[in-house]
PDB file of N, CA and C in Angstrom:
ATOM      1  N   MET A   1      94.609 113.235 143.574  1.00  0.00           N
ATOM      2  CA  MET A   1      93.773 112.792 142.478  1.00  0.00           C
ATOM      3  C   MET A   1      94.473 111.659 141.745  1.00  0.00           C
ATOM      4  N   GLU A   2      93.756 110.602 141.536  1.00  0.00           N
ATOM      5  CA  GLU A   2      94.326 109.426 140.889  1.00  0.00           C
ATOM      6  C   GLU A   2      94.050 109.488 139.396  1.00  0.00           C
ATOM      7  N   THR A   3      95.083 109.239 138.588  1.00  0.00           N
ATOM      8  CA  THR A   3      94.893 109.199 137.148  1.00  0.00           C
ATOM      9  C   THR A   3      94.927 107.755 136.694  1.00  0.00           C
ATOM     10  N   LYS A   4      94.125 107.464 135.709  1.00  0.00           N
ATOM     11  CA  LYS A   4      94.034 106.091 135.215  1.00  0.00           C
ATOM     12  C   LYS A   4      94.402 106.070 133.744  1.00  0.00           C
ATOM     13  N   LYS A   5      95.369 105.230 133.372  1.00  0.00           N
ATOM     14  CA  LYS A   5      95.735 105.081 131.974  1.00  0.00           C
ATOM     15  C   LYS A   5      94.852 104.016 131.349  1.00  0.00           C
ATOM     16  N   GLU A   6      94.286 104.346 130.197  1.00  0.00           N
ATOM     17  CA  GLU A   6      93.441 103.402 129.505  1.00  0.00           C
ATOM     18  C   GLU A   6      94.239 102.758 128.388  1.00  0.00           C
ATOM     19  N   SER A   7      93.916 101.521 128.092  1.00  0.00           N
ATOM     20  CA  SER A   7      94.622 100.827 127.022  1.00  0.00           C
ATOM     21  C   SER A   7      94.177 101.373 125.682  1.00  0.00           C
ATOM     22  N   GLY A   8      94.974 101.145 124.653  1.00  0.00           N
ATOM     23  CA  GLY A   8      94.683 101.639 123.326  1.00  0.00           C
ATOM     24  C   GLY A   8      93.543 100.908 122.648  1.00  0.00           C
ATOM     25  N   LYS A   9      93.111  99.761 123.177  1.00  0.00           N
ATOM     26  CA  LYS A   9      92.046  98.990 122.566  1.00  0.00           C
ATOM     27  C   LYS A   9      90.724  99.694 122.803  1.00  0.00           C
ATOM     28  N   GLY A  10      89.997  99.960 121.723  1.00  0.00           N
ATOM     29  CA  GLY A  10      88.696 100.579 121.840  1.00  0.00           C
ATOM     30  C   GLY A  10      88.732 102.102 121.862  1.00  0.00           C
ATOM     31  N   LYS A  11      89.866 102.714 122.069  1.00  0.00           N
ATOM     32  CA  LYS A  11      89.977 104.167 122.084  1.00  0.00           C
ATOM     33  C   LYS A  11      90.485 104.636 120.723  1.00  0.00           C
ATOM     34  N   LYS A  12      89.910 105.735 120.254  1.00  0.00           N
ATOM     35  CA  LYS A  12      90.321 106.287 118.965  1.00  0.00           C
ATOM     36  C   LYS A  12      91.360 107.381 119.170  1.00  0.00           C
ATOM     37  N   SER A  13      92.223 107.501 118.201  1.00  0.00           N
ATOM     38  CA  SER A  13      93.215 108.561 118.193  1.00  0.00           C
ATOM     39  C   SER A  13      93.337 109.066 116.763  1.00  0.00           C
ATOM     40  N   ASN A  14      93.277 110.371 116.594  1.00  0.00           N
ATOM     41  CA  ASN A  14      93.407 110.972 115.270  1.00  0.00           C
ATOM     42  C   ASN A  14      94.540 111.978 115.275  1.00  0.00           C
ATOM     43  N   LEU A  15      95.262 112.017 114.163  1.00  0.00           N
ATOM     44  CA  LEU A  15      96.351 112.972 113.988  1.00  0.00           C
ATOM     45  C   LEU A  15      96.128 113.667 112.654  1.00  0.00           C
ATOM     46  N   THR A  16      96.046 114.994 112.687  1.00  0.00           N
ATOM     47  CA  THR A  16      95.897 115.793 111.469  1.00  0.00           C
ATOM     48  C   THR A  16      97.051 116.781 111.419  1.00  0.00           C
ATOM     49  N   LEU A  17      97.747 116.796 110.298  1.00  0.00           N
ATOM     50  CA  LEU A  17      98.880 117.698 110.117  1.00  0.00           C
ATOM     51  C   LEU A  17      98.579 118.624 108.948  1.00  0.00           C
ATOM     52  N   GLU A  18      98.603 119.927 109.208  1.00  0.00           N
ATOM     53  CA  GLU A  18      98.301 120.924 108.192  1.00  0.00           C
ATOM     54  C   GLU A  18      99.556 121.710 107.841  1.00  0.00           C
ATOM     55  N   ASN A  19     100.047 121.533 106.623  1.00  0.00           N
ATOM     56  CA  ASN A  19     101.196 122.277 106.091  1.00  0.00           C
ATOM     57  C   ASN A  19     102.436 122.216 106.977  1.00  0.00           C
ATOM     58  N   ARG A  20     102.575 121.144 107.745  1.00  0.00           N
ATOM     59  CA  ARG A  20     103.718 120.968 108.659  1.00  0.00           C
ATOM     60  C   ARG A  20     103.851 122.116 109.650  1.00  0.00           C
ATOM     61  N   LYS A  21     102.773 122.841 109.874  1.00  0.00           N
ATOM     62  CA  LYS A  21     102.792 123.977 110.800  1.00  0.00           C
ATOM     63  C   LYS A  21     101.803 123.802 111.949  1.00  0.00           C
ATOM     64  N   LYS A  22     100.781 122.967 111.757  1.00  0.00           N
ATOM     65  CA  LYS A  22      99.751 122.789 112.777  1.00  0.00           C
ATOM     66  C   LYS A  22      99.372 121.311 112.863  1.00  0.00           C
ATOM     67  N   MET A  23      99.453 120.769 114.065  1.00  0.00           N
ATOM     68  CA  MET A  23      99.072 119.376 114.295  1.00  0.00           C
ATOM     69  C   MET A  23      97.922 119.346 115.294  1.00  0.00           C
ATOM     70  N   VAL A  24      96.862 118.652 114.932  1.00  0.00           N
ATOM     71  CA  VAL A  24      95.724 118.451 115.824  1.00  0.00           C
ATOM     72  C   VAL A  24      95.709 116.965 116.157  1.00  0.00           C
ATOM     73  N   LEU A  25      95.740 116.649 117.445  1.00  0.00           N
ATOM     74  CA  LEU A  25      95.857 115.265 117.886  1.00  0.00           C
ATOM     75  C   LEU A  25      94.831 114.968 118.963  1.00  0.00           C
ATOM     76  N   SER A  26      94.168 113.826 118.838  1.00  0.00           N
ATOM     77  CA  SER A  26      93.249 113.375 119.887  1.00  0.00           C
ATOM     78  C   SER A  26      93.748 112.040 120.421  1.00  0.00           C
ATOM     79  N   GLY A  27      93.273 111.652 121.587  1.00  0.00           N
ATOM     80  CA  GLY A  27      93.709 110.406 122.198  1.00  0.00           C
ATOM     81  C   GLY A  27      94.945 110.564 123.066  1.00  0.00           C
ATOM     82  N   VAL A  28      95.230 111.786 123.516  1.00  0.00           N
ATOM     83  CA  VAL A  28      96.394 112.050 124.365  1.00  0.00           C
ATOM     84  C   VAL A  28      96.038 111.742 125.814  1.00  0.00           C
ATOM     85  N   LEU A  29      96.856 110.939 126.462  1.00  0.00           N
ATOM     86  CA  LEU A  29      96.651 110.599 127.866  1.00  0.00           C
ATOM     87  C   LEU A  29      97.461 111.495 128.791  1.00  0.00           C
ATOM     88  N   GLU A  30      98.689 111.862 128.341  1.00  0.00           N
ATOM     89  CA  GLU A  30      99.590 112.622 129.215  1.00  0.00           C
ATOM     90  C   GLU A  30     100.678 113.290 128.386  1.00  0.00           C
ATOM     91  N   VAL A  31     101.099 114.473 128.799  1.00  0.00           N
ATOM     92  CA  VAL A  31     102.258 115.132 128.203  1.00  0.00           C
ATOM     93  C   VAL A  31     103.464 114.708 129.036  1.00  0.00           C
ATOM     94  N   ILE A  32     104.393 113.988 128.424  1.00  0.00           N
ATOM     95  CA  ILE A  32     105.568 113.486 129.143  1.00  0.00           C
ATOM     96  C   ILE A  32     106.594 114.593 129.313  1.00  0.00           C
ATOM     97  N   SER A  33     106.950 115.258 128.218  1.00  0.00           N
ATOM     98  CA  SER A  33     107.903 116.363 128.278  1.00  0.00           C
ATOM     99  C   SER A  33     107.696 117.253 127.058  1.00  0.00           C
ATOM    100  N   PHE A  34     108.173 118.492 127.171  1.00  0.00           N
ATOM    101  CA  PHE A  34     108.064 119.401 126.035  1.00  0.00           C
ATOM    102  C   PHE A  34     109.075 120.525 126.147  1.00  0.00           C
ATOM    103  N   ASP A  35     109.545 120.960 125.006  1.00  0.00           N
ATOM    104  CA  ASP A  35     110.306 122.196 124.860  1.00  0.00           C
ATOM    105  C   ASP A  35     110.069 122.683 123.437  1.00  0.00           C
ATOM    106  N   ASP A  36     110.813 123.675 122.983  1.00  0.00           N
ATOM    107  CA  ASP A  36     110.532 124.243 121.667  1.00  0.00           C
ATOM    108  C   ASP A  36     111.016 123.380 120.509  1.00  0.00           C
ATOM    109  N   LYS A  37     111.740 122.270 120.790  1.00  0.00           N
ATOM    110  CA  LYS A  37     112.233 121.392 119.730  1.00  0.00           C
ATOM    111  C   LYS A  37     111.676 119.977 119.783  1.00  0.00           C
ATOM    112  N   CYS A  38     111.093 119.572 120.919  1.00  0.00           N
ATOM    113  CA  CYS A  38     110.604 118.200 121.064  1.00  0.00           C
ATOM    114  C   CYS A  38     109.453 118.146 122.064  1.00  0.00           C
ATOM    115  N   ILE A  39     108.392 117.446 121.668  1.00  0.00           N
ATOM    116  CA  ILE A  39     107.258 117.218 122.559  1.00  0.00           C
ATOM    117  C   ILE A  39     107.002 115.716 122.599  1.00  0.00           C
ATOM    118  N   ALA A  40     106.988 115.142 123.796  1.00  0.00           N
ATOM    119  CA  ALA A  40     106.718 113.715 123.977  1.00  0.00           C
ATOM    120  C   ALA A  40     105.364 113.548 124.650  1.00  0.00           C
ATOM    121  N   LEU A  41     104.507 112.729 124.031  1.00  0.00           N
ATOM    122  CA  LEU A  41     103.149 112.539 124.508  1.00  0.00           C
ATOM    123  C   LEU A  41     102.859 111.053 124.680  1.00  0.00           C
ATOM    124  N   ASP A  42     102.121 110.715 125.720  1.00  0.00           N
ATOM    125  CA  ASP A  42     101.624 109.358 125.895  1.00  0.00           C
ATOM    126  C   ASP A  42     100.215 109.340 125.327  1.00  0.00           C
ATOM    127  N   THR A  43      99.985 108.522 124.290  1.00  0.00           N
ATOM    128  CA  THR A  43      98.682 108.455 123.633  1.00  0.00           C
ATOM    129  C   THR A  43      98.101 107.057 123.784  1.00  0.00           C
ATOM    130  N   THR A  44      96.874 106.901 123.318  1.00  0.00           N
ATOM    131  CA  THR A  44      96.226 105.595 123.379  1.00  0.00           C
ATOM    132  C   THR A  44      96.902 104.583 122.463  1.00  0.00           C
ATOM    133  N   LEU A  45      97.717 105.047 121.514  1.00  0.00           N
ATOM    134  CA  LEU A  45      98.409 104.162 120.580  1.00  0.00           C
ATOM    135  C   LEU A  45      99.887 104.001 120.900  1.00  0.00           C
ATOM    136  N   GLY A  46     100.352 104.540 122.015  1.00  0.00           N
ATOM    137  CA  GLY A  46     101.760 104.464 122.387  1.00  0.00           C
ATOM    138  C   GLY A  46     102.334 105.852 122.586  1.00  0.00           C
ATOM    139  N   THR A  47     103.633 105.922 122.744  1.00  0.00           N
ATOM    140  CA  THR A  47     104.309 107.204 122.938  1.00  0.00           C
ATOM    141  C   THR A  47     104.550 107.868 121.587  1.00  0.00           C
ATOM    142  N   LEU A  48     104.182 109.132 121.489  1.00  0.00           N
ATOM    143  CA  LEU A  48     104.388 109.911 120.270  1.00  0.00           C
ATOM    144  C   LEU A  48     105.403 110.999 120.563  1.00  0.00           C
ATOM    145  N   THR A  49     106.453 111.053 119.748  1.00  0.00           N
ATOM    146  CA  THR A  49     107.470 112.093 119.862  1.00  0.00           C
ATOM    147  C   THR A  49     107.372 112.988 118.635  1.00  0.00           C
ATOM    148  N   VAL A  50     107.146 114.273 118.857  1.00  0.00           N
ATOM    149  CA  VAL A  50     107.052 115.262 117.788  1.00  0.00           C
ATOM    150  C   VAL A  50     108.289 116.127 117.869  1.00  0.00           C
ATOM    151  N   ARG A  51     109.026 116.220 116.758  1.00  0.00           N
ATOM    152  CA  ARG A  51     110.244 117.033 116.711  1.00  0.00           C
ATOM    153  C   ARG A  51     110.077 118.134 115.666  1.00  0.00           C
ATOM    154  N   GLY A  52     110.702 119.284 115.955  1.00  0.00           N
ATOM    155  CA  GLY A  52     110.618 120.402 115.033  1.00  0.00           C
ATOM    156  C   GLY A  52     111.296 121.628 115.609  1.00  0.00           C
ATOM    157  N   GLN A  53     110.830 122.788 115.186  1.00  0.00           N
ATOM    158  CA  GLN A  53     111.392 124.054 115.639  1.00  0.00           C
ATOM    159  C   GLN A  53     110.256 124.976 116.070  1.00  0.00           C
ATOM    160  N   GLU A  54     110.495 125.734 117.137  1.00  0.00           N
ATOM    161  CA  GLU A  54     109.529 126.692 117.675  1.00  0.00           C
ATOM    162  C   GLU A  54     108.184 126.032 117.954  1.00  0.00           C
ATOM    163  N   LEU A  55     108.204 124.834 118.549  1.00  0.00           N
ATOM    164  CA  LEU A  55     106.969 124.110 118.851  1.00  0.00           C
ATOM    165  C   LEU A  55     106.282 124.709 120.066  1.00  0.00           C
ATOM    166  N   LYS A  56     104.964 124.843 119.970  1.00  0.00           N
ATOM    167  CA  LYS A  56     104.150 125.371 121.065  1.00  0.00           C
ATOM    168  C   LYS A  56     102.893 124.528 121.173  1.00  0.00           C
ATOM    169  N   MET A  57     102.463 124.263 122.400  1.00  0.00           N
ATOM    170  CA  MET A  57     101.185 123.604 122.619  1.00  0.00           C
ATOM    171  C   MET A  57     100.141 124.706 122.758  1.00  0.00           C
ATOM    172  N   ASN A  58      99.299 124.841 121.747  1.00  0.00           N
ATOM    173  CA  ASN A  58      98.321 125.921 121.727  1.00  0.00           C
ATOM    174  C   ASN A  58      97.086 125.579 122.544  1.00  0.00           C
ATOM    175  N   LYS A  59      96.579 124.378 122.410  1.00  0.00           N
ATOM    176  CA  LYS A  59      95.375 123.976 123.135  1.00  0.00           C
ATOM    177  C   LYS A  59      95.617 122.602 123.728  1.00  0.00           C
ATOM    178  N   LEU A  60      95.374 122.467 125.003  1.00  0.00           N
ATOM    179  CA  LEU A  60      95.493 121.170 125.665  1.00  0.00           C
ATOM    180  C   LEU A  60      94.213 120.941 126.456  1.00  0.00           C
ATOM    181  N   ASP A  61      93.429 119.974 126.020  1.00  0.00           N
ATOM    182  CA  ASP A  61      92.189 119.622 126.705  1.00  0.00           C
ATOM    183  C   ASP A  61      92.404 118.264 127.365  1.00  0.00           C
ATOM    184  N   VAL A  62      92.679 118.280 128.659  1.00  0.00           N
ATOM    185  CA  VAL A  62      93.012 117.061 129.387  1.00  0.00           C
ATOM    186  C   VAL A  62      91.806 116.132 129.491  1.00  0.00           C
ATOM    187  N   GLN A  63      90.624 116.683 129.634  1.00  0.00           N
ATOM    188  CA  GLN A  63      89.424 115.855 129.782  1.00  0.00           C
ATOM    189  C   GLN A  63      89.166 114.988 128.554  1.00  0.00           C
ATOM    190  N   ASN A  64      89.297 115.577 127.366  1.00  0.00           N
ATOM    191  CA  ASN A  64      89.009 114.860 126.121  1.00  0.00           C
ATOM    192  C   ASN A  64      90.256 114.287 125.463  1.00  0.00           C
ATOM    193  N   GLY A  65      91.437 114.682 125.913  1.00  0.00           N
ATOM    194  CA  GLY A  65      92.678 114.182 125.331  1.00  0.00           C
ATOM    195  C   GLY A  65      93.026 114.820 124.004  1.00  0.00           C
ATOM    196  N   ASP A  66      92.629 116.069 123.803  1.00  0.00           N
ATOM    197  CA  ASP A  66      92.915 116.789 122.558  1.00  0.00           C
ATOM    198  C   ASP A  66      94.050 117.785 122.767  1.00  0.00           C
ATOM    199  N   ILE A  67      94.868 117.949 121.732  1.00  0.00           N
ATOM    200  CA  ILE A  67      95.976 118.906 121.800  1.00  0.00           C
ATOM    201  C   ILE A  67      96.210 119.495 120.411  1.00  0.00           C
ATOM    202  N   ILE A  68      96.616 120.749 120.360  1.00  0.00           N
ATOM    203  CA  ILE A  68      97.022 121.399 119.116  1.00  0.00           C
ATOM    204  C   ILE A  68      98.462 121.855 119.295  1.00  0.00           C
ATOM    205  N   ILE A  69      99.315 121.466 118.358  1.00  0.00           N
ATOM    206  CA  ILE A  69     100.733 121.841 118.389  1.00  0.00           C
ATOM    207  C   ILE A  69     101.008 122.721 117.183  1.00  0.00           C
ATOM    208  N   LEU A  70     101.615 123.881 117.429  1.00  0.00           N
ATOM    209  CA  LEU A  70     101.976 124.817 116.369  1.00  0.00           C
ATOM    210  C   LEU A  70     103.491 124.920 116.273  1.00  0.00           C
ATOM    211  N   GLY A  71     104.007 125.209 115.077  1.00  0.00           N
ATOM    212  CA  GLY A  71     105.436 125.367 114.840  1.00  0.00           C
ATOM    213  C   GLY A  71     105.846 124.615 113.584  1.00  0.00           C
ATOM    214  N   GLN A  72     107.131 124.573 113.316  1.00  0.00           N
ATOM    215  CA  GLN A  72     107.651 123.829 112.166  1.00  0.00           C
ATOM    216  C   GLN A  72     107.834 122.373 112.591  1.00  0.00           C
ATOM    217  N   ILE A  73     106.969 121.480 112.117  1.00  0.00           N
ATOM    218  CA  ILE A  73     107.004 120.072 112.513  1.00  0.00           C
ATOM    219  C   ILE A  73     107.834 119.290 111.514  1.00  0.00           C
ATOM    220  N   ASN A  74     108.902 118.651 112.010  1.00  0.00           N
ATOM    221  CA  ASN A  74     109.812 117.897 111.148  1.00  0.00           C
ATOM    222  C   ASN A  74     109.571 116.399 111.185  1.00  0.00           C
ATOM    223  N   SER A  75     109.160 115.858 112.333  1.00  0.00           N
ATOM    224  CA  SER A  75     108.920 114.415 112.405  1.00  0.00           C
ATOM    225  C   SER A  75     107.939 114.072 113.513  1.00  0.00           C
ATOM    226  N   CYS A  76     107.254 112.954 113.316  1.00  0.00           N
ATOM    227  CA  CYS A  76     106.329 112.388 114.305  1.00  0.00           C
ATOM    228  C   CYS A  76     106.638 110.899 114.364  1.00  0.00           C
ATOM    229  N   VAL A  77     107.002 110.400 115.535  1.00  0.00           N
ATOM    230  CA  VAL A  77     107.381 108.996 115.669  1.00  0.00           C
ATOM    231  C   VAL A  77     106.602 108.367 116.804  1.00  0.00           C
ATOM    232  N   TYR A  78     105.897 107.272 116.489  1.00  0.00           N
ATOM    233  CA  TYR A  78     105.209 106.488 117.509  1.00  0.00           C
ATOM    234  C   TYR A  78     106.118 105.373 117.988  1.00  0.00           C
ATOM    235  N   THR A  79     106.130 105.164 119.295  1.00  0.00           N
ATOM    236  CA  THR A  79     106.845 104.054 119.900  1.00  0.00           C
ATOM    237  C   THR A  79     105.808 103.228 120.651  1.00  0.00           C
ATOM    238  N   THR A  80     105.676 101.965 120.285  1.00  0.00           N
ATOM    239  CA  THR A  80     104.664 101.139 120.940  1.00  0.00           C
ATOM    240  C   THR A  80     105.186 100.623 122.265  1.00  0.00           C
ATOM    241  N   THR A  81     104.276 100.161 123.083  1.00  0.00           N
ATOM    242  CA  THR A  81     104.649  99.666 124.398  1.00  0.00           C
ATOM    243  C   THR A  81     104.498  98.148 124.483  1.00  0.00           C
ATOM    244  N   GLU A  82     104.596  97.460 123.327  1.00  0.00           N
ATOM    245  CA  GLU A  82     104.494  96.007 123.321  1.00  0.00           C
ATOM    246  C   GLU A  82     105.707  95.402 124.002  1.00  0.00           C
ATOM    247  N   SER A  83     105.480  94.337 124.705  1.00  0.00           N
ATOM    248  CA  SER A  83     106.599  93.671 125.369  1.00  0.00           C
ATOM    249  C   SER A  83     107.382  92.849 124.360  1.00  0.00           C
ATOM    250  N   LYS A  84     108.653  92.650 124.637  1.00  0.00           N
ATOM    251  CA  LYS A  84     109.500  91.889 123.740  1.00  0.00           C
ATOM    252  C   LYS A  84     109.102  90.423 123.698  1.00  0.00           C
ATOM    253  N   LYS A  85     108.480  89.930 124.742  1.00  0.00           N
ATOM    254  CA  LYS A  85     108.062  88.543 124.778  1.00  0.00           C
ATOM    255  C   LYS A  85     107.034  88.254 123.687  1.00  0.00           C
ATOM    256  N   ASP A  86     106.199  89.225 123.369  1.00  0.00           N
ATOM    257  CA  ASP A  86     105.201  89.048 122.328  1.00  0.00           C
ATOM    258  C   ASP A  86     105.827  88.969 120.944  1.00  0.00           C
ATOM    259  N   LYS A  87     106.990  89.522 120.791  1.00  0.00           N
ATOM    260  CA  LYS A  87     107.650  89.564 119.490  1.00  0.00           C
ATOM    261  C   LYS A  87     108.920  88.718 119.484  1.00  0.00           C
ATOM    262  N   GLU A  88     108.829  87.510 119.981  1.00  0.00           N
ATOM    263  CA  GLU A  88     109.995  86.628 120.004  1.00  0.00           C
ATOM    264  C   GLU A  88     110.376  86.233 118.589  1.00  0.00           C
ATOM    265  N   SER A  89     111.658  86.102 118.367  1.00  0.00           N
ATOM    266  CA  SER A  89     112.121  85.688 117.055  1.00  0.00           C
ATOM    267  C   SER A  89     111.922  84.191 116.882  1.00  0.00           C
ATOM    268  N   ILE A  90     112.009  83.756 115.637  1.00  0.00           N
ATOM    269  CA  ILE A  90     111.854  82.340 115.316  1.00  0.00           C
ATOM    270  C   ILE A  90     112.948  81.522 115.996  1.00  0.00           C
ATOM    271  N   ILE A  91     114.160  82.029 116.021  1.00  0.00           N
ATOM    272  CA  ILE A  91     115.286  81.317 116.655  1.00  0.00           C
ATOM    273  C   ILE A  91     115.042  81.138 118.143  1.00  0.00           C
ATOM    274  N   ALA A  92     114.523  82.164 118.801  1.00  0.00           N
ATOM    275  CA  ALA A  92     114.251  82.061 120.244  1.00  0.00           C
ATOM    276  C   ALA A  92     113.182  81.007 120.507  1.00  0.00           C
ATOM    277  N   ARG A  93     112.194  80.888 119.637  1.00  0.00           N
ATOM    278  CA  ARG A  93     111.159  79.888 119.825  1.00  0.00           C
ATOM    279  C   ARG A  93     111.694  78.478 119.577  1.00  0.00           C
ATOM    280  N   LEU A  94     112.667  78.334 118.671  1.00  0.00           N
ATOM    281  CA  LEU A  94     113.228  77.017 118.383  1.00  0.00           C
ATOM    282  C   LEU A  94     114.031  76.451 119.537  1.00  0.00           C
ATOM    283  N   PHE A  95     114.703  77.325 120.296  1.00  0.00           N
ATOM    284  CA  PHE A  95     115.596  76.870 121.347  1.00  0.00           C
ATOM    285  C   PHE A  95     114.977  76.966 122.738  1.00  0.00           C
ATOM    286  N   ARG A  96     113.692  76.786 122.852  1.00  0.00           N
ATOM    287  CA  ARG A  96     113.042  76.780 124.177  1.00  0.00           C
ATOM    288  C   ARG A  96     113.304  75.485 124.891  1.00  0.00           C
TER     289      ARG A  96
END
């Protein structure tokens, strides 16, 4: 079965955090890795890393890209997949 990654343009992603104990997330393309302290997800907006304690994936709907994470959530960090060429510094542009 072939999987197709869709770009973040035009796709919606929502993140709801309730009392740092329950996270509801949509727009998930793939679960990269998970354990009870860290869950890494590929989303339509980039890679999302969720860190905490006693983390569990309660509901994973692959068709719709929805997931519910339970546990003590300490941080959520998005990492974009933009290329460095798009973000050239002013100095790099001056010395072309």
